[in-house]
Amino acid sequence: MVSSYFKVMHVVGARPNFMKVAPVQQALGHHDGVLQIVVHTGQHYDVNMSDIFFQQLGIPIPDVNLEVGSGTHAAQTAQIMTRMETVLLGQKPDLVIVYGDVNSTVATALVCAKLLISVAHVEAGLRSFDRTMPEEINRLLTDQIADLLFTPSQDGGENLIKEGIAKEKIHFVGNVMIDTLLRMLPATKPLWSELSQRLAISEKEYGLVTLHRPSNVDHSDNLLSIIRTLDEISQSLTLIFPIHPRTHARLKAEGGMQGFNARLILTQPVGYLDFLCLQQHAGLVITDSGGIQEETTILGVPCLTVRENTERPITVAMGTNILIGRDMERLKLEVDRILSNKAKKSGIPPLWDGKAGERIAAIVANI
Ligand code: UD1
Ligand code: UDP
């Protein structure tokens, strides 16, 4: 019997995937004849790295969880591939949609390509041109084998064309992360009063920090030099630092945070709404995250990125983002500039308008 619906499988695994799948899944729900399933690889599994996002963003509970957990790159990627193959053979989707640049993204795309199942990549074309970054390998390989490539910014399309990807496969749709941000912003309003009291912070008078890139946190010297600088900055500006589990494990191995200034406040990773609320009211953000460079641009909050390069150059060209590299003197200097009201002006990149998910859904539903 020929099925009368078009079966779409969304595959997610790590924290930054969840805010990307939500708008696409919701927009596709408005199209008749589309059956959707959600598969979680289990790459991230702590409640505050995974479940909380499904609850807050209204993503359906995954139909399947591969429960791969943590491991080396090869072990994790291989586990996802092996388990995903069984699921794909059983589910027989017409299209699989993968998100971002994590190991779950490339592992799934590779299995689909071998099974001749069509794959769409949301957030295609971004390039840091730094192949020491594991995500850059994931991006390059996923884009080579994807059938449909949805780009968040025009540089994405230009990169893909240079890599020989056929023009017909590329669709400039805008930024799905921003869809989620704009949708959820009103829900953060009631949270500020409790958060600001609990953390003893006031509007614009604190910085928000996240760090998890292996290049920053896996090497003692790099990690300790950043932490010492944050400690110094916190003498004049309270810093809230929701700490990623990778970074937490590394800091623990270095002997923890004893002896640091009490105004460098470490917390567990927080849910999407709390984090969005904290970003919105912060005077500045210090980060090495990919997605946070984009969110700060939309929010108009100064962002200092502790990385040598970015796969999101539009946040530097048009947005609030400044690349600091690992120059800690520069970091202190830029913090001072922002505190003396000399932050750079910013604009909003094209199609970061809250409708990227709808554009993707319209293209998918037309197949
Ligand atoms: C992964 C992605 C990275 C993304 C980041 C977002 C890859 C190669 N890396 O990095 O692109 O920016 O997610 O947060 O896909 N851990 C826990 N609990 C969890 C998840 C992880 O304790 O729920 C710990 C484990 O010790 C694990 C370590 O964090 O070994 C790293 O997790 P992993 O998923 O391998 O990489 P991330 O650094 O999270
Ligand atoms: N985020 C969150 N809680 C936190 C830290 C980050 O909800 O404690 C959100 C953030 O708002 C953004 C996403 O997680 O939407 C970014 O994910 P992450 O930095 O883990 O990954 P990257 O974007 O670097 O791949």
Coordinates of N, CA, C and O and ligand atoms in Angstrom, one line a residue, residues 15-16 19-20 49 53 101-102 177 210 212-213 242 244 268-272 275-276 279 288-292 295 312, ligand 2:
R15 N 22.1 20.4 23.1 CA 21.4 21.6 23.5 C 21.0 22.6 22.3 O 19.9 22.9 22.2
P16 N 22.0 22.9 21.5 CA 21.7 24.0 20.5 C 20.8 23.4 19.4 O 20.4 24.2 18.5
M19 N 16.5 24.5 20.2 CA 15.8 25.7 19.8 C 15.7 25.9 18.2 O 15.0 26.7 17.8
K20 N 16.4 25.0 17.5 CA 16.3 25.0 16.0 C 15.2 24.2 15.5 O 14.6 24.5 14.5
M49 N 20.2 20.1 30.2 CA 20.8 20.2 28.9 C 19.9 19.6 27.8 O 20.2 19.7 26.6
F53 N 14.3 21.9 27.7 CA 14.1 22.6 26.4 C 12.8 22.1 25.7 O 12.1 22.8 25.1
D101 N 25.5 21.7 13.8 CA 26.9 21.2 13.5 C 27.4 20.2 14.5 O 28.6 20.1 14.7
V102 N 26.5 19.5 15.2 CA 27.0 18.6 16.3 C 27.3 17.2 15.7 O 26.9 16.9 14.6
M177 N 16.9 29.9 14.9 CA 17.2 30.2 16.4 C 16.4 31.5 16.8 O 16.0 31.6 17.9
T210 N 29.4 32.2 29.1 CA 29.3 30.7 28.9 C 30.6 30.4 28.1 O 31.1 31.1 27.3
H212 N 32.5 26.6 26.5 CA 32.5 25.1 26.4 C 33.3 24.6 25.3 O 33.4 23.4 25.1
R213 N 33.9 25.5 24.5 CA 34.7 25.0 23.3 C 35.9 24.3 23.9 O 36.7 24.8 24.7
P242 N 26.6 30.3 34.0 CA 26.0 29.0 34.0 C 27.0 28.0 33.3 O 27.3 28.2 32.1
H244 N 28.7 24.9 31.6 CA 28.5 23.7 30.8 C 29.1 22.4 31.4 O 30.2 22.6 32.0
Q268 N 24.5 26.0 37.7 CA 24.2 24.9 36.8 C 23.8 25.6 35.4 O 23.4 26.7 35.4
P269 N 23.9 24.8 34.3 CA 23.3 25.3 33.1 C 21.8 25.6 33.3 O 21.2 24.9 34.1
V270 N 21.3 26.7 32.8 CA 19.9 27.1 33.1 C 19.1 26.8 31.9 O 19.6 26.6 30.7
G271 N 17.8 26.8 32.1 CA 16.8 26.5 31.0 C 16.8 27.7 30.0 O 17.4 28.7 30.3
Y272 N 16.1 27.4 28.9 CA 16.1 28.4 27.8 C 15.5 29.8 28.3 O 16.1 30.8 28.0
F275 N 17.8 31.6 30.7 CA 19.0 32.1 30.0 C 18.7 33.3 29.1 O 19.4 34.3 29.0
L276 N 17.5 33.2 28.4 CA 17.1 34.3 27.5 C 16.9 35.6 28.4 O 17.3 36.7 28.0
Q279 N 20.2 37.0 29.4 CA 20.9 37.6 28.2 C 20.4 39.0 28.0 O 21.1 40.0 27.8
D288 N 31.9 31.6 24.1 CA 32.5 31.0 23.0 C 31.4 30.1 22.2 O 31.7 29.3 21.4
S289 N 30.1 30.3 22.6 CA 29.0 29.6 22.0 C 28.8 30.1 20.6 O 29.1 31.3 20.3
G290 N 28.2 29.3 19.7 CA 27.8 29.7 18.4 C 26.5 30.5 18.5 O 26.4 31.7 18.1
G291 N 25.5 29.8 19.0 CA 24.2 30.4 19.0 C 24.1 31.7 19.8 O 23.3 32.6 19.4
I292 N 24.8 31.8 20.8 CA 24.7 33.0 21.7 C 25.2 34.3 20.9 O 24.8 35.4 21.2
E295 N 22.1 35.3 19.2 CA 21.0 35.8 20.1 C 21.3 37.2 20.6 O 20.5 38.1 20.7
R312 N 29.9 32.5 12.1 CA 28.8 33.4 12.0 C 29.3 34.9 11.9 O 29.1 35.7 12.7
Ligands
UDP2 N1 21.6 28.2 26.6 C1 20.7 27.9 27.6 N2 21.2 27.8 28.9 C2 22.5 27.9 29.2 C3 23.4 28.2 28.1 C4 22.9 28.4 26.9 O1 19.5 27.8 27.4 O2 22.9 27.8 30.4 C5 21.0 28.4 25.2 C6 21.4 29.6 24.5 O3 20.4 30.6 24.8 C7 21.3 29.2 23.0 C8 21.9 27.8 23.1 O4 21.7 27.4 24.4 O5 20.0 29.2 22.6 C9 23.3 27.7 22.7 O6 23.8 26.5 22.9 P1 25.3 26.1 23.2 O7 26.0 27.4 23.6 O8 25.3 25.0 24.1 O9 25.8 25.6 21.8 P2 26.4 26.3 20.5 O10 25.5 27.3 20.0 O11 27.8 26.8 20.9 O12 26.6 25.1 19.6

